Amino acid sequence: MLEIPIHPWHGDIDASRKQQVLRQPSGIVLITPESLEALFVRRGYQLKQTFRGLRYIVVDELHSFIGDERGKQLQSLMHRVELWVDRQIPRVGLSATLGDRSLAADFLRPGNGNAVVTIHSSDAGQELKVQVRGYRKKTLQFQFDESESESQNNELDIAAHLFKVLRGTNNLIFVNRRSSVEEYTDRLRQLCEDHHVPNEFLPHHGNLSKELREAAEQALRGDRPANVVCTTTLEMGIDIGAMTSIAQIGAPFSVTSTRQRLGRSGRRSGDPAILRCYISEPEVTIETSVQDSLHPELVQTIAIIQLLLAGWCEPPVVNKLHLSTLTQQVLSLIAEYGGMKADRAWKILCATGAFRQVDQSLFIQLLRCLGAEDLIQQTQDGALVLGLTGERLVNHYSFYSAFQTPEEYRIVANGQALGTLPVSYPLIEGLYLIFAGQRWCILSVDLARKVVEVARAAAGRSPIFSGNGGWIHDRIRQEMYQLYCADEMPIFLDSTARDLLAEARNNFLQHSLDQVSLLPDGRQTLFFLLGGRRGDEYDFGAATGAGGVGQPRCDRPGCRRVAPQRSSQTSPLHCQKFYRCDRAGCHGQKFAD
C-alpha cells in the first residue's frame, strides 16, 4: 500500500497544518480554486519554492469546470502556477460525464488540446433500474393556502413511499430546492417517530453548518443505514461510499447532473444502479393553465432519462469572454506581484493564458473601466497597482471566489451553529421555521451581528432560500417535443405517470402545439418556444404577452387556434393550419385550410 500523505486545504483547515505543508511540501494537496487563489494573493513571494517539486495537477470532476466562471478561474490559476516554476506541469482531468472530449482536452491545454491524450474506460455497461412515479396534485374546493394544500396532497404520499422503500439501506434523495430538503427531512423524521424507529433521514445543503454536513456524510460512511436528503452538494466531490439507490424529487435539469447522481449508486460489483423519480403534476380542471395541463415536469424527466439511456449529455458553452473573472484575475495578479505593467498582464492572462478570446484593445478598455472605479491605478512608470477600492476588495475573503455570495444570518441554537439564512428572508422573534431537519422558534434576532437565536419547537415552516432553476439544453426541449408527438409509452413509468403522459399528449395536440407556437389564452397570448427556433430545433417553454388579445378563435370543437378571417359573418370560423415550408433552406411557414 502506498503511504502518500494527503493534505486537505480549504477554509476550515487549521492555519498550523497549512504552515507545515508550506514549509515541507509533500504528498497530495486537495485544494479548491478559491484556496489556490488565496495562495497567489497572500503568498505570491513564496510560490516558487512551494511549487518547485510539483509533478502533476489533477482536476477531478472535470466536466463541472468547463465553460463556467470557476472553470475559467481554474484555467488561469493552472497557467500561473506554471509561470512560477518555468515549466509545463502535466495536467490530468477525470470525469465520467463528458459530453465532448475535445472540449475537455482544450480546457486542460487551451490552444493545444490536440496534444492531450484521452483514455477511455473499457468497463462493460452497468445494469440500470429506473422508475418514474407520478402523483396528482388534487385541487381542494376550499383552500386558504394553495402551496400548503398541494404539499399535504403530494409530499406526504412521496415521503411515505420513500420511507417504505429506502429505510434500512443507504440512499441519496435529491431535490431541486433547499426548502424542499427541509420539508422532506422533517416529514421523514416525523414518519420515523410515528413508527417508533430510529431516524435515518438527514439533511444536506449549502446553508447548513460544516458540522451538520459532515455528520450527514459520516452517517453515510458508517455501519448503520442512513438516507440523506440533499441538493447538488452531494452530487460529486465528497467520498460517501456506495449508495443502494438514488431518488430524485421533481424534474432534473440536466442529463449530466442526472448521470452524475446516478453514479453514486451501484458502485459495488454486481449491484445495479437504481434511480427513482417522483413527479407531481396538477389535476387538470377548467381552471388549469395551458402550461400546467401539458405536465412539463413529467415530460422533462422522461426526456432526460431517454437521453441518458442514449448516451448523450450536455456539451458545455465555451465561447464566453468571462470578463468578470478576468477582472478578478487582473486584481489577483497585481496583488501577487505587488504591481505589473499592462502589456505583461495581458500576455500572462490573455495571450498565453485562459482568456485568449480577449484581444489587446478589449483588455485596455477593461483596464480603463477598472481605473474609473478606483480598482486599479497606474504609476508614473506605467505599472498597474491596486487602488483603494481594489485593495479593500482584494483583502476581503469573498474575493477569492469567482462567484458571488449573498449576505446571510447565522442560525444558532444553544451556542451551536446550525447554518445560515439569506438576509432577504424576514426573520422576527416568535417566528417558527424548519431548519436542519428540525423545528424551531426564533428567540432573538441580532441585526447588527446578523445572528438569530432559536430553540426547539413543535411547529415550523421551511424558509425561502435564494436561487433559481437550472438551464435546460435545447436538445432536452427537442426530446420533449418528440415525446408529446409520439405514441409509445416508456416502460419505466408507473400507472399514474402513464396516465399523466397520455393526458399531456392529448392536451398538447388539442391545442395544436405540434403546429403552432402562439396560443391565445384569455387576455394574454402564450408563446411556446418549441425549440428556440434555431433552424428547425425545438425548445419548450412559455412566455406571455399582450399580442393576440381579442383575436377570434376557431369554431371547431376543441380547437383553440387563431382564425384570422372568415368568408362572411354567418360562415363558420375556422383556423388556418401551419405547415413547415419544404423549400430547401427555408424555415418559414406556409398555410393551408
PDB file of N, CA and C in Angstrom, residues 1-9 17 20-21 24-30:
ATOM      1  N   MET A   1       0.846  -1.203   0.000  1.00  0.00           N
ATOM      2  CA  MET A   1       0.000   0.000   0.000  1.00  0.00           C
ATOM      3  C   MET A   1       0.878   1.248   0.000  1.00  0.00           C
ATOM      4  N   LEU A   2       0.581   2.202  -0.873  1.00  0.00           N
ATOM      5  CA  LEU A   2       1.340   3.437  -0.941  1.00  0.00           C
ATOM      6  C   LEU A   2       1.038   4.321   0.265  1.00  0.00           C
ATOM      7  N   GLU A   3       2.076   4.790   0.907  1.00  0.00           N
ATOM      8  CA  GLU A   3       1.903   5.673   2.055  1.00  0.00           C
ATOM      9  C   GLU A   3       2.232   7.093   1.610  1.00  0.00           C
ATOM     10  N   ILE A   4       1.245   7.729   0.982  1.00  0.00           N
ATOM     11  CA  ILE A   4       1.407   9.088   0.489  1.00  0.00           C
ATOM     12  C   ILE A   4       0.605  10.022   1.383  1.00  0.00           C
ATOM     13  N   PRO A   5       1.236  11.020   1.970  1.00  0.00           N
ATOM     14  CA  PRO A   5       0.476  11.949   2.820  1.00  0.00           C
ATOM     15  C   PRO A   5      -0.525  12.758   2.002  1.00  0.00           C
ATOM     16  N   ILE A   6      -1.714  12.939   2.559  1.00  0.00           N
ATOM     17  CA  ILE A   6      -2.775  13.705   1.894  1.00  0.00           C
ATOM     18  C   ILE A   6      -3.107  14.902   2.773  1.00  0.00           C
ATOM     19  N   HIS A   7      -3.093  16.095   2.158  1.00  0.00           N
ATOM     20  CA  HIS A   7      -3.297  17.334   2.905  1.00  0.00           C
ATOM     21  C   HIS A   7      -4.532  18.077   2.370  1.00  0.00           C
ATOM     22  N   PRO A   8      -5.654  17.993   3.059  1.00  0.00           N
ATOM     23  CA  PRO A   8      -6.797  18.832   2.658  1.00  0.00           C
ATOM     24  C   PRO A   8      -6.457  20.303   2.887  1.00  0.00           C
ATOM     25  N   TRP A   9      -6.908  21.159   1.969  1.00  0.00           N
ATOM     26  CA  TRP A   9      -6.597  22.592   2.083  1.00  0.00           C
ATOM     27  C   TRP A   9      -7.829  23.392   1.685  1.00  0.00           C
ATOM     28  N   ARG A  17      -1.627  23.584  10.245  1.00  0.00           N
ATOM     29  CA  ARG A  17      -1.445  22.474   9.303  1.00  0.00           C
ATOM     30  C   ARG A  17      -1.023  22.997   7.935  1.00  0.00           C
ATOM     31  N   GLN A  20       2.681  23.952   7.954  1.00  0.00           N
ATOM     32  CA  GLN A  20       3.563  22.788   7.870  1.00  0.00           C
ATOM     33  C   GLN A  20       3.724  22.325   6.432  1.00  0.00           C
ATOM     34  N   VAL A  21       2.622  22.347   5.649  1.00  0.00           N
ATOM     35  CA  VAL A  21       2.695  21.948   4.243  1.00  0.00           C
ATOM     36  C   VAL A  21       3.543  22.936   3.451  1.00  0.00           C
ATOM     37  N   GLN A  24       7.232  22.241   4.296  1.00  0.00           N
ATOM     38  CA  GLN A  24       7.726  20.968   3.750  1.00  0.00           C
ATOM     39  C   GLN A  24       6.693  20.400   2.778  1.00  0.00           C
ATOM     40  N   PRO A  25       6.628  20.938   1.556  1.00  0.00           N
ATOM     41  CA  PRO A  25       5.644  20.436   0.584  1.00  0.00           C
ATOM     42  C   PRO A  25       5.906  18.970   0.244  1.00  0.00           C
ATOM     43  N   SER A  26       4.837  18.151   0.336  1.00  0.00           N
ATOM     44  CA  SER A  26       4.980  16.724   0.034  1.00  0.00           C
ATOM     45  C   SER A  26       3.598  16.127  -0.175  1.00  0.00           C
ATOM     46  N   GLY A  27       3.566  14.956  -0.798  1.00  0.00           N
ATOM     47  CA  GLY A  27       2.321  14.210  -0.926  1.00  0.00           C
ATOM     48  C   GLY A  27       1.318  14.858  -1.865  1.00  0.00           C
ATOM     49  N   ILE A  28       0.050  14.725  -1.502  1.00  0.00           N
ATOM     50  CA  ILE A  28      -1.059  15.216  -2.321  1.00  0.00           C
ATOM     51  C   ILE A  28      -1.790  16.313  -1.554  1.00  0.00           C
ATOM     52  N   VAL A  29      -2.012  17.453  -2.201  1.00  0.00           N
ATOM     53  CA  VAL A  29      -2.777  18.544  -1.611  1.00  0.00           C
ATOM     54  C   VAL A  29      -4.139  18.592  -2.282  1.00  0.00           C
ATOM     55  N   LEU A  30      -5.193  18.447  -1.499  1.00  0.00           N
ATOM     56  CA  LEU A  30      -6.562  18.551  -2.005  1.00  0.00           C
ATOM     57  C   LEU A  30      -7.019  19.998  -1.803  1.00  0.00           C
TER      58      LEU A  30
END
